Amino acid sequence: MPPLNLPPVKEVAKIPGDWVEERSGLVSVSKYFLFRNVPRDISWLQTLGSALITVFIVQVTTGILLAMYYKPSTEEAFDSIRYITDEATLGWLVRGMHKWGSSVMVILLFLHMGRTFLFGAYKYPRELTWISGALIFILVMAMSFTGYLLVFDQRAYWATVVGVNINGTAPILGPFLSEFLKVGPEFTTETLTRFYALHMLVLPAAITGLIVLHNWLVVRLGVTSPPWSKHRATKGDV
Amino acid sequence: MPRYTARERRERYLREYDFQKRTGKQFFPYAIYHDAIMSVIVVGVIIAMAVFWRMDFGAVPTDASAAREGGLLGPAYESRADPAIEGYDPKPEWYFFFLFELLKIFKTPELLIVGSVIIPTLMMMALIALPFIDRRPERRVSRRPVAMAVGVAVPIVLLALTWRGDQGAGIAGEASNRPGATAFAQTLGCGTCHKLADAGTAGNVGPVLDDALPDYAEAVQVITNGRGAMPAFEDIGEDQINCIAGYVATWSGGEGETPGPNAASAEQAYPAACEAAGGEYAGEAGASAAGVPSRGGSAQAAG
C-alpha cells in the first residue's frame, strides 16, 4: 500500500473557505470589509450608523415574531394585540422592544444625521451616501406612520384617520394618496391589510435595499475623520 | 477668493483622505469594537425601555375592549378602535409632534395646506438636496458659519415644535348644561381640537369655532363629511350630527345666555335633534343620567 499523501490539517481547514472563494469571491469581499483601513481618529461618533443597523435587525426580528401572532383585520387586530401583550410568553417584551425600538431608531437617525452634518460628510465625494440616508430617514417615518395604526386602539385609529386626511389635503395627488391608503373612502379591513403590507413587506424591502446601497458607498468611499483632525498630509485649507 | 478651482479642491480632498486612510487603522478590530459596544448599549436601552414600560402596566382589563393602563411610558394599549367615536384622541407618535404642531399653527382652512403639505414637502426636499444646496468643499466647523447656524436652528425649532405639539389644551373649563355641550366636549372629544367657550373646550388643532362661526348647514356638512384633517363623523347618527351642528351653530360666539350670530340658522333642528338623540346629547337631564361618559367603553368593532 502506498503511503497516504494527505495535506496537513491547516490546509484541510482552508478547504471550505477556498471552495466558497473560488465560486463566489465572498471570502475576499469579507476580508476587504474587515481589514480595510479607516482614518486613525475614528471613534464613538462614527458608531451611530452601525448602531442603526443593529436597531433595524432588532425591528426585523421582533417584527417577524409579532407577525406570527398579529391578525390584520378590524375584527381581530385589537384582540391579537391584547393576546400578544397580556398572554403570549414574553409577548410584552417582543412588542415593547418593537415599539421602543422605533423611537430609539428615530433618535439615532437624527444623531447620525447631525454627526454627518457637523463633519461636512455629505460633501464631495459622499453626496449619494447622504441622499440614500435621507431616503432611509423618510421611509423610516413612513414605517412609523403605517405601524402606528396596527395596534388598532382609539389613538392609533384616530391619529391615522387624521394623518390620512392630512395627506388628502395635498393638491392634485392628495386625494389619490388618501384613497390609496384607505382603499376607498372608508376605513375597512382592507385599509388595515394595506397598511400591514406596506409596513412589513414594501417599506422594509425598500429600506433594506437602501441600507445595502448606503453601506456599499460608505465602504467604497471610506469613513470621514473629524474635520478638526490633526492627522493631515497637508497644512492649510483643503 | 478661491485659490483653487473646484476640481483642484476635489483632487486635494481625495489625496488628503487617501493619506488618512493609508496611515489609519484597520477597521477590524480597532474600529469595530466601538461599534460592537455601542450596539450592545443600544439594544440594552431598548430592552430596558420595554421592561420599564411593562412594569407600570395595570391589571388586564376584564372588558375585552377596555384600555390597559400604564405609567410614565404610556398604556399597554388604549381602548379598542371605534369609528362610532367615544373619546376621540388623534395624538400621533411623538416624532410626528412637530408636524402636528404645524397643523395647529396653520389651522384656518385656507392656510391648512401650508402646514400639512407645503412645509413638510420643502423640508423633505431640502433634506435630500442638502449636498447640492451647500456645495462649498470647506469642512472645518469654524469656516462654515451659515451651515452651523442652520444646523443649530433647525434642531431647536424641531425640538420646540415637538415640545409644543405635546401640550394638549383640550378641556379648559366646564361645559354648559345646554343640549349638545357635554357631547361636544367629552363624548365626541370635539374639544380636543376645537375651542368653543360655551363648551369649555380649548383645543388648538382645528379652527376656533368662536371665530369661525359656522352656520347650521356648514356645520352639518363638515361634521358629516370631514374637512381637511378633520375626520368624517357620519357614523354617529343623523340626530347626533344635527344636534352637534345645531349646538355649534347656535353657541359659537355666544356669550352667557346670548346665542351666537348664526343661531337663527339652526332654529329648525336645535335643540329638538338633541332630545331625539338622547343620552348625553340631551343636555342637563340626559347628562346627569348618563354620568360622565367613560372613555372608549364601546364594544363595537370597526369595519
Coordinates of C-alpha atoms in Angstrom, one line a residue:
Chain A
M1 CA 0.0 0.0 0.0
P2 CA 1.5 3.4 -1.0
P3 CA 1.8 5.9 1.8
L4 CA -1.2 8.3 2.2
N5 CA -0.3 11.6 0.8
L6 CA -2.7 13.8 3.0
P7 CA -2.2 17.5 3.2
P8 CA -1.5 19.0 6.7
V9 CA -4.6 19.8 8.9
K10 CA -4.0 23.5 8.5
E11 CA -4.5 23.1 4.8
V12 CA -7.6 20.9 5.2
A13 CA -9.3 23.6 7.3
K14 CA -9.0 26.1 4.5
I15 CA -10.8 23.8 2.0
P16 CA -14.4 25.1 2.7
G17 CA -13.4 28.7 2.5
D18 CA -11.4 28.1 -0.6
W19 CA -14.4 26.3 -2.2
V20 CA -16.7 29.3 -1.5
E21 CA -14.0 31.8 -2.5
E22 CA -13.4 30.0 -5.8
R23 CA -17.1 30.1 -6.7
S24 CA -18.2 33.5 -5.3
G25 CA -15.2 35.6 -4.2
L26 CA -17.1 36.3 -0.9
V27 CA -14.1 35.5 1.3
S28 CA -12.1 38.3 -0.3
V29 CA -15.0 40.6 -0.1
S30 CA -15.4 39.9 3.7
K31 CA -11.6 40.2 4.2
Y32 CA -11.7 43.6 2.3
F33 CA -14.6 44.7 4.5
L34 CA -12.9 43.7 7.8
F35 CA -9.3 44.5 7.1
R36 CA -9.7 47.8 5.2
N37 CA -8.1 50.8 6.7
V38 CA -10.1 53.7 8.2
P39 CA -8.6 57.0 9.4
R40 CA -7.0 56.7 12.8
D41 CA -9.2 59.2 14.7
I42 CA -12.4 57.3 14.0
S43 CA -14.2 56.8 17.3
W44 CA -17.6 56.8 19.1
L45 CA -19.2 59.5 16.9
Q46 CA -18.9 57.1 13.9
T47 CA -20.7 54.2 15.7
L48 CA -24.2 55.6 15.2
G49 CA -24.6 54.2 11.7
S50 CA -23.8 50.6 12.8
A51 CA -26.0 51.0 15.9
L52 CA -28.8 51.9 13.4
I53 CA -28.2 48.6 11.5
T54 CA -28.4 46.8 14.9
V55 CA -31.7 48.5 15.7
F56 CA -33.0 47.7 12.3
I57 CA -32.2 44.0 12.9
V58 CA -34.0 44.2 16.2
Q59 CA -37.0 45.7 14.5
V60 CA -37.0 43.0 11.8
T61 CA -36.6 40.2 14.3
T62 CA -39.3 41.4 16.7
G63 CA -41.5 42.3 13.7
I64 CA -41.3 38.7 12.4
L65 CA -42.2 37.4 15.8
L66 CA -45.2 39.8 16.1
A67 CA -46.3 38.9 12.5
M68 CA -46.7 35.3 13.7
Y69 CA -49.4 36.3 16.2
Y70 CA -50.9 39.5 14.7
K71 CA -54.2 39.3 12.7
P72 CA -54.7 42.3 10.4
S73 CA -58.4 42.7 10.3
T74 CA -60.6 45.3 12.0
E75 CA -62.4 42.4 13.9
E76 CA -59.3 40.7 15.2
A77 CA -56.4 43.2 15.3
F78 CA -57.0 44.6 18.7
D79 CA -57.7 41.2 20.2
S80 CA -54.4 39.9 18.8
I81 CA -52.5 42.9 20.3
R82 CA -54.2 42.1 23.6
Y83 CA -53.2 38.4 23.3
I84 CA -49.6 39.4 22.5
T85 CA -49.4 41.9 25.3
D86 CA -51.3 40.1 28.0
E87 CA -51.0 36.3 27.4
A88 CA -48.3 35.2 25.0
T89 CA -45.0 34.2 26.6
L90 CA -42.7 37.3 26.6
G91 CA -45.1 38.9 24.1
W92 CA -44.9 42.1 26.1
L93 CA -41.1 42.1 25.6
V94 CA -41.3 41.5 21.9
R95 CA -44.0 44.2 21.4
G96 CA -42.2 46.5 23.8
M97 CA -38.9 46.1 22.0
H98 CA -40.6 46.8 18.6
K99 CA -42.4 49.8 20.0
W100 CA -39.4 51.4 21.8
G101 CA -37.0 50.2 19.1
S102 CA -38.8 52.5 16.7
S103 CA -38.3 55.5 19.0
V104 CA -34.7 54.7 19.5
M105 CA -34.2 54.3 15.7
V106 CA -35.7 57.8 15.1
I107 CA -33.4 59.3 17.8
L108 CA -30.3 57.6 16.4
L109 CA -31.3 58.7 12.9
F110 CA -31.3 62.3 14.0
L111 CA -28.0 61.9 15.8
H112 CA -26.4 60.1 12.9
M113 CA -27.6 62.9 10.6
G114 CA -26.4 65.6 12.9
R115 CA -22.9 64.0 13.1
T116 CA -22.8 63.8 9.3
F117 CA -23.8 67.4 9.1
L118 CA -21.2 68.5 11.6
F119 CA -18.4 66.7 9.8
G120 CA -19.5 68.0 6.5
A121 CA -19.5 64.4 5.4
Y122 CA -22.3 65.0 2.9
K123 CA -19.8 66.9 0.7
Y124 CA -17.8 65.6 -2.3
P125 CA -17.5 62.6 -2.8
R126 CA -20.2 61.4 -0.5
E127 CA -23.3 63.2 -1.9
L128 CA -25.0 60.0 -2.8
T129 CA -24.4 58.5 0.6
W130 CA -26.3 61.4 2.1
I131 CA -29.1 61.2 -0.4
S132 CA -29.6 57.4 0.3
G133 CA -29.5 58.2 4.0
A134 CA -32.1 60.9 3.6
L135 CA -34.4 58.5 1.7
I136 CA -33.9 55.9 4.5
F137 CA -35.0 58.6 7.0
I138 CA -38.2 59.4 5.1
L139 CA -39.0 55.7 4.7
V140 CA -38.5 55.1 8.4
M141 CA -41.0 57.9 9.1
A142 CA -43.4 56.1 6.7
M143 CA -42.7 52.8 8.7
S144 CA -43.8 54.6 11.8
F145 CA -46.9 56.0 10.3
T146 CA -48.0 52.7 8.9
G147 CA -47.1 50.8 12.1
Y148 CA -49.0 53.1 14.4
L149 CA -52.4 52.0 13.0
L150 CA -51.8 48.3 13.5
V151 CA -52.3 48.4 17.3
F152 CA -55.9 49.4 16.4
D153 CA -56.8 51.1 19.6
Q154 CA -58.5 54.5 19.8
R155 CA -55.4 56.6 19.5
A156 CA -54.0 54.5 16.7
Y157 CA -57.2 54.7 14.7
W158 CA -58.0 58.4 15.1
A159 CA -54.4 59.6 14.6
T160 CA -54.2 57.6 11.4
V161 CA -57.6 59.0 10.2
V162 CA -56.2 62.5 10.8
G163 CA -52.9 61.6 9.2
V164 CA -54.6 60.2 6.1
N165 CA -56.8 63.2 5.9
I166 CA -53.7 65.4 6.0
N167 CA -52.3 63.5 3.1
G168 CA -55.6 64.1 1.4
T169 CA -55.2 67.9 1.6
A170 CA -52.3 67.9 -0.8
P171 CA -53.1 69.4 -4.2
I172 CA -53.7 67.0 -7.2
L173 CA -52.1 63.9 -5.7
G174 CA -53.5 64.3 -2.2
P175 CA -57.0 62.7 -2.8
F176 CA -55.4 59.8 -4.7
L177 CA -52.9 59.2 -1.9
S178 CA -55.6 59.3 0.7
E179 CA -57.8 56.9 -1.3
F180 CA -54.9 54.6 -1.9
L181 CA -54.0 54.4 1.8
K182 CA -57.6 53.8 2.8
V183 CA -58.5 51.6 -0.1
G184 CA -61.6 53.6 -0.8
P185 CA -63.4 56.3 1.0
E186 CA -63.9 54.3 4.3
F187 CA -61.5 52.7 6.8
T188 CA -62.1 49.0 6.5
T189 CA -60.2 45.7 7.0
E190 CA -58.6 46.4 3.5
T191 CA -57.1 49.6 5.0
L192 CA -55.5 47.6 7.7
T193 CA -54.2 44.9 5.4
R194 CA -52.8 47.6 3.1
F195 CA -51.0 49.3 5.9
Y196 CA -49.8 45.9 7.1
A197 CA -48.4 45.0 3.7
L198 CA -46.7 48.4 3.4
H199 CA -45.3 48.1 6.9
M200 CA -43.9 44.6 6.7
L201 CA -43.2 44.0 3.0
V202 CA -42.8 47.1 0.9
L203 CA -41.1 49.5 3.2
P204 CA -38.7 47.0 4.9
A205 CA -37.6 45.8 1.5
A206 CA -37.0 49.3 0.3
I207 CA -35.1 50.2 3.4
T208 CA -33.0 47.1 3.2
G209 CA -32.1 47.9 -0.3
L210 CA -31.1 51.5 0.6
I211 CA -29.1 50.3 3.6
V212 CA -27.1 48.0 1.3
L213 CA -26.5 50.9 -1.1
H214 CA -25.7 53.3 1.7
N215 CA -23.1 50.9 3.2
W216 CA -21.6 50.0 0.0
L217 CA -21.0 53.7 -0.6
V218 CA -19.6 54.0 2.9
V219 CA -17.1 51.2 2.4
R220 CA -16.2 52.3 -1.1
L221 CA -15.7 56.0 -0.2
G222 CA -14.4 55.5 3.4
V223 CA -15.5 56.8 6.7
T224 CA -14.7 60.5 7.3
S225 CA -12.4 61.6 10.0
P226 CA -13.4 64.7 12.0
P227 CA -12.7 68.0 10.2
W228 CA -10.7 69.1 13.3
S229 CA -8.3 66.1 12.8
K230 CA -4.7 67.0 13.2
H231 CA -3.7 64.0 11.2
R232 CA -3.2 65.6 7.8
A233 CA -0.9 65.3 4.9
T234 CA -1.1 69.0 4.0
K235 CA -1.3 72.1 6.0
G236 CA -3.8 74.9 5.2
D237 CA -7.2 74.8 3.7
V238 CA -8.3 71.8 1.8
Chain B
M1 CA -11.2 84.4 -3.3
P2 CA -10.7 80.8 -4.2
R3 CA -7.1 79.9 -4.5
Y4 CA -8.0 76.6 -6.1
T5 CA -10.5 75.6 -8.7
A6 CA -13.3 73.3 -7.7
R7 CA -11.6 70.4 -9.5
E8 CA -8.3 71.1 -7.7
R9 CA -10.1 71.1 -4.3
R10 CA -11.8 67.8 -5.1
E11 CA -8.4 66.3 -6.0
R12 CA -6.8 67.7 -2.9
Y13 CA -9.5 66.2 -0.7
L14 CA -9.1 62.8 -2.3
R15 CA -5.3 63.0 -1.8
E16 CA -5.8 64.1 1.8
Y17 CA -8.3 61.3 2.5
D18 CA -6.1 58.7 0.8
F19 CA -3.3 59.7 3.2
Q20 CA -5.6 59.5 6.3
K21 CA -6.7 56.1 5.2
R22 CA -3.3 54.7 4.3
T23 CA -1.8 55.8 7.6
G24 CA -5.0 54.9 9.5
K25 CA -6.0 51.8 11.5
Q26 CA -7.6 48.6 10.5
F27 CA -11.4 48.5 10.7
F28 CA -11.2 45.1 12.4
P29 CA -10.7 45.1 15.4
Y30 CA -9.7 48.7 16.0
A31 CA -12.8 50.5 14.9
I32 CA -15.4 47.7 15.0
Y33 CA -15.0 47.3 18.8
H34 CA -16.5 50.7 19.3
D35 CA -19.4 49.7 17.0
A36 CA -19.9 46.5 19.0
I37 CA -20.0 48.2 22.4
M38 CA -22.4 50.9 21.0
S39 CA -24.7 48.3 19.6
V40 CA -24.8 46.4 22.9
I41 CA -25.7 49.6 24.7
V42 CA -28.5 50.5 22.2
V43 CA -30.1 47.0 22.4
G44 CA -29.8 47.2 26.2
V45 CA -31.6 50.6 26.2
I46 CA -34.4 49.1 24.0
I47 CA -34.8 46.1 26.4
A48 CA -34.8 48.4 29.4
M49 CA -37.5 50.6 27.9
A50 CA -39.7 47.6 27.2
V51 CA -39.2 46.3 30.8
F52 CA -39.9 49.7 32.4
W53 CA -43.0 50.0 30.2
R54 CA -44.2 46.6 31.3
M55 CA -43.5 47.3 35.0
D56 CA -46.2 50.0 35.1
F57 CA -48.9 48.1 33.3
G58 CA -52.2 47.9 35.2
A59 CA -54.2 44.7 35.6
V60 CA -55.5 43.0 32.4
P61 CA -59.0 44.5 32.0
T62 CA -62.0 42.2 32.1
D63 CA -63.8 44.2 29.4
A64 CA -62.4 43.0 26.1
S65 CA -62.5 46.5 24.6
A66 CA -61.1 48.4 27.5
A67 CA -57.7 50.0 27.8
R68 CA -54.9 48.5 29.8
E69 CA -53.4 51.5 31.7
G70 CA -49.8 52.2 32.1
G71 CA -47.5 54.6 33.8
L72 CA -44.9 57.1 32.7
L73 CA -44.3 55.3 29.4
G74 CA -47.9 55.1 28.5
P75 CA -50.6 52.5 28.4
A76 CA -50.1 48.9 27.1
Y77 CA -53.0 49.8 24.7
E78 CA -55.9 52.2 24.7
S79 CA -59.4 51.1 24.3
R80 CA -60.5 49.3 21.1
A81 CA -60.7 51.5 17.9
D82 CA -64.3 52.6 17.4
P83 CA -65.4 54.6 14.4
A84 CA -68.7 55.4 16.2
I85 CA -66.4 57.6 18.4
E86 CA -66.1 57.8 22.1
G87 CA -63.2 59.8 23.4
Y88 CA -61.7 60.9 20.2
D89 CA -57.9 61.2 20.6
P90 CA -55.9 61.8 17.4
K91 CA -52.4 62.1 19.1
P92 CA -49.7 60.8 16.8
E93 CA -46.4 59.2 17.8
W94 CA -44.1 61.7 19.5
Y95 CA -41.8 62.1 16.5
F96 CA -44.7 63.4 14.4
F97 CA -45.5 66.0 17.0
F98 CA -43.6 68.7 15.1
L99 CA -45.9 68.1 12.1
F100 CA -48.9 68.0 14.4
E101 CA -47.8 71.4 15.8
L102 CA -47.6 72.8 12.2
L103 CA -51.3 71.9 11.8
K104 CA -52.1 74.0 14.9
I105 CA -50.2 77.0 13.6
F106 CA -51.8 76.9 10.2
K107 CA -55.3 76.0 11.3
T108 CA -57.6 78.0 9.1
P109 CA -58.9 76.2 6.0
E110 CA -57.1 78.5 3.6
L111 CA -53.7 78.1 5.4
L112 CA -54.1 74.4 6.3
I113 CA -52.1 73.3 3.2
V114 CA -49.1 75.3 4.3
G115 CA -48.7 73.2 7.5
S116 CA -50.0 70.0 6.1
V117 CA -48.2 69.8 2.8
I118 CA -46.0 72.7 1.7
I119 CA -43.7 73.0 4.7
P120 CA -43.2 69.2 5.1
T121 CA -42.5 68.8 1.4
L122 CA -40.0 71.7 1.4
M123 CA -38.3 70.1 4.5
M124 CA -38.0 66.8 2.7
M125 CA -36.7 68.4 -0.5
A126 CA -34.1 70.4 1.5
L127 CA -33.0 67.3 3.3
I128 CA -32.5 65.3 0.2
A129 CA -30.9 68.1 -1.7
L130 CA -28.5 69.3 1.0
P131 CA -25.3 68.3 -0.8
F132 CA -26.4 70.5 -3.7
I133 CA -27.5 73.4 -1.6
D134 CA -24.2 73.5 0.3
R135 CA -21.7 73.0 -2.4
R136 CA -18.7 74.5 -0.7
P137 CA -15.9 72.0 -0.1
E138 CA -15.0 73.5 3.3
R139 CA -15.4 71.1 6.2
R140 CA -14.0 72.9 9.2
V141 CA -16.7 73.9 11.6
S142 CA -15.2 77.4 12.2
R143 CA -15.4 78.2 8.5
R144 CA -19.0 77.1 8.0
P145 CA -20.9 79.7 10.0
V146 CA -24.0 79.6 7.9
A147 CA -24.2 75.8 7.9
M148 CA -23.6 75.8 11.6
A149 CA -26.3 78.4 12.3
V150 CA -28.8 76.4 10.3
G151 CA -27.6 73.2 11.9
V152 CA -28.3 74.6 15.4
A153 CA -31.5 76.5 14.4
V154 CA -33.3 73.5 12.8
P155 CA -33.0 71.1 15.7
I156 CA -34.0 73.9 18.1
V157 CA -37.1 74.7 16.0
L158 CA -37.9 70.9 15.7
L159 CA -37.5 70.4 19.5
A160 CA -39.7 73.4 20.2
L161 CA -42.4 72.2 17.9
T162 CA -42.2 68.7 19.3
W163 CA -42.5 70.1 22.8
R164 CA -45.4 72.3 21.9
G165 CA -47.0 69.5 20.0
D166 CA -47.1 67.5 23.2
Q167 CA -49.0 70.2 25.1
G168 CA -52.7 69.3 24.7
A169 CA -55.1 72.0 25.5
G170 CA -58.3 70.0 25.1
I171 CA -60.6 70.8 28.1
A172 CA -60.1 74.1 29.8
G173 CA -63.3 74.6 31.7
E174 CA -66.8 73.3 32.5
A175 CA -69.2 72.6 29.7
S176 CA -72.5 74.4 29.9
N177 CA -75.6 72.4 30.5
R178 CA -77.1 73.2 27.1
P179 CA -78.1 70.3 24.9
G180 CA -75.1 69.1 22.9
A181 CA -72.5 70.7 25.1
T182 CA -71.4 67.6 27.0
A183 CA -71.4 65.5 23.9
F184 CA -69.3 68.1 22.1
A185 CA -66.8 68.5 24.9
Q186 CA -66.5 64.9 26.2
T187 CA -68.4 62.2 24.4
L188 CA -67.1 63.0 20.9
G189 CA -64.0 64.8 22.0
C190 CA -64.5 67.7 19.6
G191 CA -62.8 69.9 22.2
T192 CA -59.6 68.0 21.7
C193 CA -59.1 70.1 18.5
H194 CA -61.7 73.0 18.7
K195 CA -62.0 75.9 21.0
L196 CA -65.6 76.7 21.9
A197 CA -66.1 78.9 25.0
D198 CA -69.6 77.7 25.8
A199 CA -68.4 74.0 25.9
G200 CA -65.4 75.0 28.0
T201 CA -63.0 73.5 25.4
A202 CA -59.7 75.0 24.3
G203 CA -58.4 72.5 21.7
N204 CA -55.9 74.2 19.5
V205 CA -55.6 71.9 16.5
G206 CA -58.6 72.9 14.4
P207 CA -60.3 76.3 13.8
V208 CA -61.5 78.3 16.8
L209 CA -65.3 77.9 16.5
D210 CA -66.0 81.2 18.3
D211 CA -64.1 82.9 15.4
A212 CA -65.1 80.6 12.5
L213 CA -68.8 81.0 13.4
P214 CA -70.1 78.2 11.1
D215 CA -73.9 78.3 10.3
Y216 CA -76.0 75.2 10.7
A217 CA -75.7 73.9 7.1
E218 CA -72.0 74.3 7.1
A219 CA -71.6 72.6 10.5
V220 CA -73.8 69.6 9.3
Q221 CA -71.7 69.3 6.1
V222 CA -68.3 69.4 7.9
I223 CA -69.3 67.0 10.7
T224 CA -70.8 64.5 8.3
N225 CA -68.0 64.6 5.7
G226 CA -65.0 65.9 7.5
R227 CA -62.8 68.7 6.1
G228 CA -59.1 68.9 5.8
A229 CA -57.5 66.9 8.6
M230 CA -60.9 66.6 10.4
P231 CA -62.4 63.1 10.1
A232 CA -66.0 62.4 8.9
F233 CA -68.3 61.7 11.8
E234 CA -71.1 60.3 9.8
D235 CA -71.2 57.1 11.9
I236 CA -72.5 58.8 15.0
G237 CA -76.1 59.1 13.6
E238 CA -78.2 61.7 12.0
D239 CA -79.9 63.1 15.1
Q240 CA -76.5 63.2 16.8
I241 CA -75.0 65.1 13.9
N242 CA -77.9 67.6 13.7
C243 CA -77.7 68.1 17.5
I244 CA -73.9 68.9 17.5
A245 CA -74.2 71.0 14.3
G246 CA -77.2 72.9 15.9
Y247 CA -75.2 73.4 19.2
V248 CA -72.1 74.6 17.3
A249 CA -74.1 77.0 15.0
T250 CA -76.2 78.3 18.0
W251 CA -73.5 78.8 20.6
S252 CA -70.3 79.6 18.6
G253 CA -69.6 83.2 19.5
G254 CA -72.3 83.0 22.2
E255 CA -71.8 84.9 25.5
G256 CA -73.6 83.9 28.6
E257 CA -77.2 83.5 27.8
T258 CA -76.9 85.3 24.4
P259 CA -76.5 82.9 21.5
G260 CA -74.0 83.5 18.7
P261 CA -74.8 85.4 15.4
N262 CA -75.7 82.2 13.5
A263 CA -78.2 80.9 16.0
A264 CA -81.1 81.5 13.6
S265 CA -79.8 79.1 11.0
A266 CA -80.2 76.2 13.5
E267 CA -83.6 77.1 14.8
Q268 CA -85.3 74.2 13.0
A269 CA -83.1 71.5 14.4
Y270 CA -81.8 72.7 17.7
P271 CA -82.4 71.7 20.4
A272 CA -85.1 69.2 19.0
A273 CA -82.4 66.9 17.5
C274 CA -80.6 66.7 20.8
E275 CA -83.8 65.5 22.5
A276 CA -84.2 62.9 19.8
A277 CA -80.5 61.8 20.1
G278 CA -81.0 61.4 23.9
G279 CA -78.3 60.4 26.4
E280 CA -75.5 62.9 26.9
Y281 CA -76.7 64.8 23.8
A282 CA -79.9 65.9 25.6
G283 CA -78.3 68.3 27.9
E284 CA -78.8 68.7 31.7
A285 CA -81.2 65.8 32.3
G286 CA -79.5 63.4 29.9
A287 CA -76.0 64.3 31.0
S288 CA -76.7 63.7 34.7
A289 CA -78.5 60.4 33.9
A290 CA -75.6 59.2 31.8
G291 CA -73.0 60.5 34.2
V292 CA -69.5 61.3 32.9
P293 CA -69.1 59.1 30.0
S294 CA -66.1 56.7 30.3
R295 CA -63.5 56.9 27.6
G296 CA -64.0 54.2 24.9
G297 CA -66.3 51.8 26.6
S298 CA -67.9 50.7 23.4
A299 CA -67.6 47.1 22.3
Q300 CA -68.3 47.9 18.7
A301 CA -65.5 47.0 16.4
A302 CA -64.5 48.9 13.3
G303 CA -65.2 47.7 9.8

